[in-house]
Amino acid sequence: MPKASDIKKNAAIEHNGKVLIVRDIARSVPQGRAGGSLYRMRLYDVVTGGKVDETFKADDMLNFADLSRRPSMFSYIDGDEYVFMDNEDYTPYNLNKESIADEVLFINEETQGISVIIVDDSPVAIDLPPSVELVITETDPSIKGASASARTKPATLSTGLTVQVPEHISTGDKIKVNTEERKFMGRADSK
């Protein structure tokens, strides 16, 4: 059993009878308290999709949940379900659009590095790669001579996600987006 201080992001733990995925961890050391650090975790209930905030002491013992991650590709949309295909054995995994609403903004048929998270033989969530490449479908015209560090403007991507991009970027450009911070990272490498 790991201590709270050993838990990393995207780990799955069992707590209060629920399976929770760790989305964010903030460590704090209260003044004048013997016993050390506190770990505030933003957790995500894999069954309901609800967010849960919990605080643990560094030496609180936690249980890892029984889950597996399967490398997969987005395949197609079937009504309210997004269907992912296992990269190795081609098993289809159906996930309800509501449970992965935040993640689908980063996904198209070309997205590499997606994992489907399986708990008790059921797909419950997806893990995104650290960055994805998407095409800008709409943004203000680029400004000639604008430097890379100049002001930004909003750009709508092919998935519906909107991010701030530098003024020299234009509609049709393929860009790299950080999936955790929802931020522009640069132009995608053209292959």
Coordinates of N, CA and C in Angstrom, one line a residue:
M1 N 0.8 -1.2 0.0 CA 0.0 0.0 0.0 C 0.9 1.2 0.0
P2 N 0.6 2.1 -0.9 CA 1.5 3.3 -1.0 C 1.0 4.4 0.0
K3 N 1.9 5.2 0.4 CA 1.6 6.4 1.2 C 1.0 7.5 0.3
A4 N 0.3 8.4 0.9 CA -0.2 9.6 0.1 C 0.9 10.3 -0.6
S5 N 2.1 10.4 0.0 CA 3.2 11.1 -0.5 C 3.8 10.4 -1.8
D6 N 3.5 9.1 -1.9 CA 4.0 8.3 -3.1 C 3.1 8.4 -4.3
I7 N 1.9 8.9 -4.1 CA 0.9 8.8 -5.2 C 1.3 9.9 -6.3
K8 N 1.1 9.5 -7.5 CA 1.4 10.4 -8.7 C 0.2 10.7 -9.4
K9 N 0.2 11.7 -10.3 CA -0.9 12.0 -11.2 C -1.3 10.9 -12.0
N10 N -2.6 10.7 -12.3 CA -3.2 9.7 -13.1 C -3.1 8.3 -12.5
A11 N -2.7 8.2 -11.2 CA -2.9 7.0 -10.5 C -4.3 6.7 -10.2
A12 N -4.7 5.5 -10.0 CA -6.1 5.2 -9.6 C -6.1 4.6 -8.2
I13 N -6.9 5.2 -7.3 CA -6.9 4.7 -5.9 C -8.4 4.3 -5.6
E14 N -8.5 3.5 -4.5 CA -9.8 3.2 -4.0 C -9.9 4.0 -2.7
H15 N -11.0 4.7 -2.5 CA -11.2 5.6 -1.4 C -12.7 5.7 -1.1
N16 N -13.1 5.4 0.1 CA -14.5 5.5 0.5 C -15.4 4.6 -0.4
G17 N -14.9 3.5 -0.8 CA -15.6 2.6 -1.7 C -15.7 2.9 -3.1
K18 N -15.0 4.0 -3.5 CA -15.0 4.4 -4.9 C -13.7 4.3 -5.6
V19 N -13.7 4.1 -6.9 CA -12.4 4.1 -7.6 C -12.2 5.5 -8.2
L20 N -11.1 6.1 -7.8 CA -10.8 7.5 -8.2 C -9.5 7.7 -8.9
I21 N -9.5 8.5 -10.0 CA -8.3 8.8 -10.7 C -7.8 10.1 -10.2
V22 N -6.4 10.2 -9.9 CA -5.8 11.4 -9.4 C -5.6 12.3 -10.6
R23 N -6.2 13.5 -10.6 CA -6.0 14.5 -11.7 C -5.0 15.6 -11.3
D24 N -4.9 15.9 -10.0 CA -4.0 17.0 -9.6 C -3.6 16.8 -8.2
I25 N -2.4 17.2 -7.9 CA -1.9 17.0 -6.5 C -1.2 18.4 -6.1
A26 N -1.6 18.9 -5.0 CA -1.0 20.1 -4.4 C -0.5 19.8 -3.1
R27 N 0.8 20.0 -2.8 CA 1.4 19.7 -1.6 C 1.6 20.9 -0.8
S28 N 1.2 20.9 0.5 CA 1.4 22.1 1.4 C 1.9 21.6 2.7
V29 N 2.7 22.5 3.3 CA 3.3 22.3 4.6 C 2.7 23.4 5.6
P30 N 1.7 23.0 6.4 CA 1.2 24.0 7.3 C 2.2 24.5 8.3
Q31 N 2.2 25.8 8.6 CA 3.1 26.4 9.6 C 2.8 25.8 11.0
G32 N 3.9 25.5 11.7 CA 3.8 25.1 13.1 C 3.0 23.8 13.4
R33 N 3.0 22.9 12.4 CA 2.3 21.6 12.6 C 3.3 20.5 12.6
A34 N 3.3 19.8 13.6 CA 4.2 18.6 13.6 C 3.5 17.6 12.7
G35 N 4.3 16.8 12.0 CA 3.7 15.7 11.2 C 3.8 16.0 9.7
G36 N 4.2 17.2 9.3 CA 4.6 17.4 7.9 C 3.5 17.8 6.9
S37 N 3.7 17.3 5.7 CA 3.0 17.8 4.6 C 1.6 17.3 4.5
L38 N 0.8 18.1 3.8 CA -0.6 17.6 3.4 C -0.6 17.6 1.9
Y39 N -1.4 16.6 1.4 CA -1.5 16.4 0.0 C -3.0 16.6 -0.4
R40 N -3.2 17.7 -1.1 CA -4.6 18.0 -1.6 C -4.7 17.4 -3.0
M41 N -5.6 16.5 -3.1 CA -5.8 15.8 -4.4 C -7.1 16.1 -5.0
R42 N -7.1 16.5 -6.3 CA -8.3 16.6 -7.1 C -8.5 15.2 -7.8
L43 N -9.6 14.6 -7.4 CA -9.8 13.2 -7.9 C -11.0 13.2 -8.8
Y44 N -11.2 12.2 -9.6 CA -12.2 12.0 -10.6 C -12.8 10.7 -10.4
D45 N -14.1 10.6 -10.1 CA -14.8 9.3 -9.8 C -15.0 8.6 -11.2
V46 N -14.4 7.4 -11.4 CA -14.5 6.8 -12.7 C -15.9 6.3 -13.0
V47 N -16.7 6.1 -12.1 CA -18.1 5.6 -12.3 C -19.0 6.8 -12.7
T48 N -19.0 7.8 -11.8 CA -20.0 8.9 -12.0 C -19.4 10.0 -12.8
G49 N -18.1 10.1 -12.9 CA -17.4 11.2 -13.6 C -17.3 12.4 -12.7
G50 N -17.8 12.4 -11.5 CA -17.8 13.5 -10.6 C -16.4 13.8 -10.1
K51 N -16.1 15.1 -9.8 CA -14.9 15.5 -9.2 C -15.0 15.5 -7.7
V52 N -13.9 15.0 -7.0 CA -13.8 14.9 -5.6 C -12.5 15.5 -5.1
D53 N -12.6 16.4 -4.1 CA -11.4 16.9 -3.5 C -11.1 16.3 -2.2
E54 N -9.9 15.7 -2.0 CA -9.6 15.1 -0.7 C -8.2 15.6 -0.2
T55 N -8.0 15.7 1.1 CA -6.7 16.0 1.6 C -6.2 14.9 2.5
F56 N -5.0 14.5 2.2 CA -4.3 13.4 2.9 C -3.1 13.8 3.6
K57 N -2.7 13.2 4.8 CA -1.4 13.5 5.4 C -0.4 12.6 4.6
A58 N 0.8 13.0 4.6 CA 1.9 12.4 3.9 C 1.9 10.9 4.1
D59 N 1.7 10.5 5.4 CA 1.9 9.0 5.7 C 0.5 8.3 5.7
D60 N -0.6 8.9 5.3 CA -1.8 8.2 5.1 C -1.6 7.1 4.1
M61 N -2.1 5.9 4.4 CA -2.0 4.7 3.5 C -3.2 4.7 2.6
L62 N -2.9 4.5 1.3 CA -4.0 4.5 0.3 C -3.9 3.2 -0.5
N63 N -5.0 2.7 -1.1 CA -5.0 1.5 -1.9 C -5.0 1.9 -3.4
F64 N -4.2 1.3 -4.1 CA -4.3 1.4 -5.6 C -5.5 0.6 -6.1
A65 N -6.2 1.2 -7.0 CA -7.4 0.5 -7.6 C -6.9 -0.5 -8.6
D66 N -7.7 -1.5 -8.9 CA -7.4 -2.5 -9.9 C -7.9 -2.0 -11.3
L67 N -7.0 -1.4 -12.0 CA -7.3 -1.0 -13.3 C -6.2 -1.3 -14.3
S68 N -6.6 -1.2 -15.6 CA -5.6 -1.3 -16.6 C -5.7 -0.2 -17.6
R69 N -4.7 0.1 -18.3 CA -4.7 1.1 -19.4 C -4.4 0.4 -20.7
R70 N -5.2 0.6 -21.7 CA -5.0 -0.1 -23.0 C -4.7 1.0 -24.0
P71 N -3.6 0.9 -24.7 CA -3.3 1.9 -25.8 C -4.4 1.8 -26.9
S72 N -5.0 2.9 -27.3 CA -6.1 2.8 -28.2 C -6.1 4.0 -29.1
M73 N -7.0 3.9 -30.1 CA -7.2 5.0 -31.1 C -8.6 5.4 -31.1
F74 N -8.9 6.6 -31.3 CA -10.3 7.0 -31.5 C -10.8 6.5 -32.9
S75 N -12.0 5.8 -32.9 CA -12.4 5.2 -34.1 C -13.6 6.0 -34.7
Y76 N -14.7 6.1 -34.0 CA -15.9 6.8 -34.5 C -16.9 7.2 -33.4
I77 N -17.9 8.0 -33.8 CA -18.9 8.4 -32.8 C -20.2 7.6 -33.2
D78 N -20.8 7.0 -32.2 CA -22.1 6.2 -32.4 C -23.1 6.8 -31.4
G79 N -23.9 7.8 -31.9 CA -24.9 8.5 -31.0 C -24.2 9.3 -30.0
D80 N -24.4 8.9 -28.7 CA -23.8 9.6 -27.6 C -22.5 8.9 -27.1
E81 N -22.1 7.9 -27.9 CA -20.9 7.2 -27.5 C -19.7 7.4 -28.4
Y82 N -18.6 7.5 -27.8 CA -17.3 7.6 -28.6 C -16.7 6.2 -28.5
V83 N -16.4 5.7 -29.7 CA -15.8 4.3 -29.8 C -14.3 4.4 -30.0
F84 N -13.6 3.7 -29.2 CA -12.1 3.7 -29.3 C -11.7 2.2 -29.6
M85 N -10.7 2.0 -30.4 CA -10.3 0.7 -30.8 C -8.9 0.4 -30.2
D86 N -8.8 -0.8 -29.5 CA -7.6 -1.2 -28.9 C -6.5 -1.4 -30.0
N87 N -5.3 -0.8 -29.7 CA -4.2 -0.8 -30.7 C -3.7 -2.2 -30.9
E88 N -3.8 -3.1 -29.9 CA -3.2 -4.4 -30.0 C -4.2 -5.5 -30.5
D89 N -5.4 -5.6 -29.8 CA -6.3 -6.7 -30.1 C -7.6 -6.2 -30.8
Y90 N -7.7 -4.9 -31.1 CA -8.8 -4.3 -31.8 C -10.1 -4.4 -31.1
T91 N -10.1 -4.6 -29.7 CA -11.3 -4.6 -28.9 C -11.9 -3.2 -29.0
P92 N -13.2 -3.0 -29.3 CA -13.8 -1.7 -29.3 C -14.2 -1.3 -27.8
Y93 N -14.0 -0.1 -27.4 CA -14.3 0.4 -26.1 C -15.3 1.6 -26.3
N94 N -16.5 1.5 -25.8 CA -17.5 2.5 -25.9 C -17.5 3.4 -24.7
L95 N -17.4 4.7 -24.8 CA -17.4 5.6 -23.7 C -18.5 6.7 -24.0
N96 N -19.3 7.0 -23.0 CA -20.3 8.0 -23.1 C -19.7 9.3 -23.3
K97 N -20.2 10.1 -24.2 CA -19.7 11.5 -24.4 C -19.5 12.3 -23.2
E98 N -20.6 12.2 -22.3 CA -20.5 13.1 -21.1 C -19.3 12.7 -20.2
S99 N -19.0 11.4 -20.1 CA -17.9 11.1 -19.2 C -16.5 11.5 -19.7
I100 N -16.4 11.8 -20.9 CA -15.1 12.2 -21.5 C -15.2 13.5 -22.2
A101 N -16.2 14.4 -21.8 CA -16.4 15.6 -22.5 C -15.2 16.5 -22.6
D102 N -14.4 16.6 -21.5 CA -13.2 17.4 -21.5 C -12.1 16.9 -22.5
E103 N -12.0 15.6 -22.5 CA -10.9 14.9 -23.3 C -11.2 15.0 -24.8
V104 N -12.5 14.9 -25.2 CA -12.8 14.8 -26.6 C -12.4 16.0 -27.4
L105 N -12.3 17.1 -26.7 CA -11.8 18.4 -27.3 C -10.4 18.3 -27.9
F106 N -9.7 17.2 -27.5 CA -8.3 17.1 -27.9 C -8.1 15.9 -28.9
I107 N -9.2 15.3 -29.3 CA -9.1 14.0 -30.0 C -9.6 14.1 -31.4
N108 N -8.9 13.6 -32.4 CA -9.5 13.3 -33.7 C -9.0 11.9 -34.1
E109 N -9.3 11.5 -35.3 CA -8.9 10.1 -35.8 C -7.4 9.9 -35.9
E110 N -6.6 11.0 -35.9 CA -5.2 10.9 -36.0 C -4.4 10.9 -34.7
T111 N -5.1 11.2 -33.6 CA -4.5 11.4 -32.3 C -3.8 10.1 -31.8
Q112 N -2.5 10.2 -31.6 CA -1.7 9.0 -31.1 C -1.5 9.2 -29.6
G113 N -1.3 8.0 -28.9 CA -0.9 8.1 -27.5 C -2.1 8.1 -26.5
I114 N -3.3 7.7 -27.0 CA -4.5 7.7 -26.1 C -4.5 6.3 -25.4
S115 N -4.9 6.3 -24.1 CA -5.1 5.1 -23.4 C -6.5 5.1 -22.9
V116 N -7.2 3.9 -23.0 CA -8.5 3.7 -22.4 C -8.2 3.1 -21.0
I117 N -8.9 3.7 -20.0 CA -8.7 3.1 -18.6 C -9.8 2.2 -18.4
I118 N -9.5 0.9 -18.0 CA -10.5 -0.1 -17.8 C -10.5 -0.5 -16.3
V119 N -11.7 -0.5 -15.7 CA -11.9 -0.9 -14.3 C -13.0 -2.0 -14.3
D120 N -12.7 -3.1 -13.7 CA -13.7 -4.2 -13.7 C -14.2 -4.6 -15.1
D121 N -13.3 -4.7 -16.1 CA -13.7 -5.0 -17.4 C -14.5 -4.0 -18.2
S122 N -14.7 -2.8 -17.6 CA -15.5 -1.7 -18.2 C -14.6 -0.5 -18.5
P123 N -14.7 0.0 -19.7 CA -14.0 1.3 -20.0 C -14.6 2.4 -19.2
V124 N -13.8 3.2 -18.5 CA -14.4 4.3 -17.6 C -13.8 5.7 -18.0
A125 N -12.7 5.7 -18.6 CA -12.1 7.0 -18.9 C -11.0 6.9 -19.9
I126 N -10.5 8.0 -20.4 CA -9.3 8.0 -21.3 C -8.2 8.8 -20.8
D127 N -7.0 8.4 -21.1 CA -5.8 9.2 -20.7 C -5.3 9.8 -22.0
L128 N -5.1 11.1 -22.0 CA -4.6 11.8 -23.1 C -3.0 11.8 -23.1
P129 N -2.4 11.9 -24.3 CA -1.0 12.1 -24.4 C -0.7 13.6 -23.9
P130 N 0.6 13.9 -23.5 CA 0.9 15.2 -23.0 C 0.5 16.3 -24.0
S131 N 0.7 16.1 -25.3 CA 0.3 17.1 -26.2 C -0.3 16.4 -27.5
V132 N -1.1 17.2 -28.2 CA -1.8 16.7 -29.4 C -1.6 17.8 -30.5
E133 N -1.7 17.3 -31.7 CA -1.6 18.2 -32.9 C -3.0 18.4 -33.5
L134 N -3.5 19.6 -33.6 CA -4.8 19.9 -34.2 C -4.7 21.0 -35.2
V135 N -5.7 21.1 -36.1 CA -5.7 22.1 -37.1 C -6.6 23.3 -36.7
I136 N -6.2 24.5 -36.9 CA -7.0 25.7 -36.6 C -8.1 25.8 -37.7
T137 N -9.4 25.9 -37.3 CA -10.4 26.1 -38.3 C -10.9 27.5 -38.4
E138 N -10.6 28.3 -37.4 CA -11.1 29.7 -37.4 C -10.2 30.5 -36.4
T139 N -9.7 31.6 -37.0 CA -9.0 32.6 -36.2 C -8.9 33.9 -37.0
D140 N -8.6 35.0 -36.3 CA -8.5 36.3 -37.1 C -7.3 36.1 -38.0
P141 N -7.3 36.9 -39.1 CA -6.2 36.8 -40.1 C -4.8 37.1 -39.4
S142 N -3.8 36.4 -39.9 CA -2.5 36.6 -39.3 C -2.0 38.0 -39.6
I143 N -1.2 38.5 -38.7 CA -0.6 39.8 -38.9 C 0.8 39.7 -39.4
K144 N 1.1 40.2 -40.6 CA 2.5 40.1 -41.1 C 3.4 40.9 -40.2
G145 N 4.6 40.3 -39.9 CA 5.6 40.9 -39.1 C 5.3 40.8 -37.6
A146 N 4.2 40.1 -37.2 CA 4.0 39.9 -35.8 C 5.1 39.0 -35.3
S147 N 5.7 39.3 -34.2 CA 6.7 38.4 -33.6 C 6.0 37.3 -32.9
A148 N 6.8 36.2 -32.6 CA 6.3 35.0 -32.0 C 5.9 35.4 -30.5
S149 N 6.5 36.4 -29.9 CA 6.2 36.7 -28.5 C 5.1 37.8 -28.4
A150 N 4.5 38.2 -29.5 CA 3.6 39.3 -29.5 C 2.3 38.9 -28.8
R151 N 1.3 39.7 -28.9 CA 0.0 39.4 -28.3 C -0.7 38.2 -28.9
T152 N -1.7 37.7 -28.2 CA -2.3 36.4 -28.7 C -3.7 36.8 -29.1
K153 N -4.3 35.8 -29.8 CA -5.7 35.9 -30.3 C -6.4 34.5 -30.1
P154 N -7.7 34.4 -30.0 CA -8.3 33.1 -29.8 C -8.3 32.4 -31.2
A155 N -8.2 31.1 -31.1 CA -8.2 30.2 -32.3 C -9.1 29.0 -32.0
T156 N -10.1 28.7 -32.9 CA -10.9 27.6 -32.7 C -10.3 26.4 -33.5
L157 N -10.2 25.3 -32.9 CA -9.5 24.1 -33.5 C -10.6 23.2 -34.1
S158 N -10.1 22.2 -34.9 CA -11.1 21.3 -35.6 C -12.0 20.5 -34.6
T159 N -11.6 20.4 -33.4 CA -12.4 19.6 -32.4 C -13.4 20.5 -31.6
G160 N -13.3 21.8 -31.9 CA -14.2 22.8 -31.1 C -13.5 23.4 -30.0
L161 N -12.3 23.0 -29.6 CA -11.5 23.6 -28.5 C -11.0 25.0 -29.0
T162 N -11.0 25.9 -28.1 CA -10.5 27.3 -28.4 C -9.3 27.5 -27.5
V163 N -8.2 27.9 -28.1 CA -6.9 28.3 -27.3 C -6.4 29.6 -27.8
Q164 N -5.6 30.2 -27.0 CA -4.9 31.5 -27.4 C -3.7 31.1 -28.2
V165 N -3.5 31.8 -29.4 CA -2.3 31.6 -30.2 C -1.7 32.9 -30.5
P166 N -0.4 32.9 -30.9 CA 0.3 34.2 -31.3 C -0.4 34.7 -32.5
E167 N -0.3 36.0 -32.7 CA -0.9 36.7 -33.9 C -0.4 36.2 -35.2
H168 N 0.8 35.6 -35.3 CA 1.3 35.2 -36.6 C 0.8 33.9 -37.1
I169 N 0.0 33.2 -36.3 CA -0.6 31.9 -36.6 C -1.9 32.2 -37.4
S170 N -2.2 31.3 -38.4 CA -3.4 31.6 -39.2 C -4.3 30.3 -39.4
T171 N -5.5 30.5 -39.9 CA -6.4 29.5 -40.1 C -5.8 28.4 -41.0
G172 N -6.0 27.1 -40.7 CA -5.4 26.1 -41.5 C -4.1 25.6 -41.0
D173 N -3.4 26.3 -40.1 CA -2.2 25.9 -39.5 C -2.4 24.7 -38.5
K174 N -1.5 23.8 -38.5 CA -1.6 22.7 -37.5 C -0.7 23.0 -36.4
I175 N -1.3 23.0 -35.2 CA -0.5 23.4 -34.0 C -0.5 22.3 -32.9
K176 N 0.5 22.5 -32.0 CA 0.7 21.5 -30.9 C 0.0 22.2 -29.7
V177 N -0.8 21.4 -29.0 CA -1.5 21.9 -27.8 C -1.2 21.0 -26.6
N178 N -0.8 21.7 -25.5 CA -0.6 21.0 -24.2 C -2.0 20.5 -23.7
T179 N -2.2 19.2 -23.5 CA -3.5 18.7 -23.1 C -3.9 19.1 -21.6
E180 N -2.9 19.2 -20.8 CA -3.1 19.5 -19.4 C -3.5 20.9 -19.2
E181 N -2.7 21.8 -19.8 CA -2.9 23.3 -19.5 C -3.8 23.9 -20.6
R182 N -4.2 23.2 -21.6 CA -5.0 23.7 -22.8 C -4.3 24.9 -23.4
K183 N -3.0 24.8 -23.6 CA -2.2 25.9 -24.1 C -1.5 25.6 -25.4
F184 N -1.3 26.6 -26.3 CA -0.6 26.5 -27.5 C 0.9 26.3 -27.2
M185 N 1.5 25.3 -27.8 CA 2.9 25.0 -27.6 C 3.8 25.4 -28.8
G186 N 3.2 25.5 -29.9 CA 4.0 25.8 -31.1 C 3.3 25.2 -32.3
R187 N 3.9 25.5 -33.5 CA 3.4 24.9 -34.7 C 3.8 23.4 -34.7
A188 N 2.9 22.6 -35.3 CA 3.2 21.1 -35.4 C 4.3 20.9 -36.4
D189 N 5.1 19.9 -36.2 CA 6.2 19.6 -37.2 C 5.5 19.1 -38.4
S190 N 5.8 19.7 -39.5 CA 5.1 19.3 -40.8 C 5.9 18.1 -41.3
K191 N 5.2 17.0 -41.6 CA 5.8 15.8 -42.0 C 5.7 15.6 -43.5

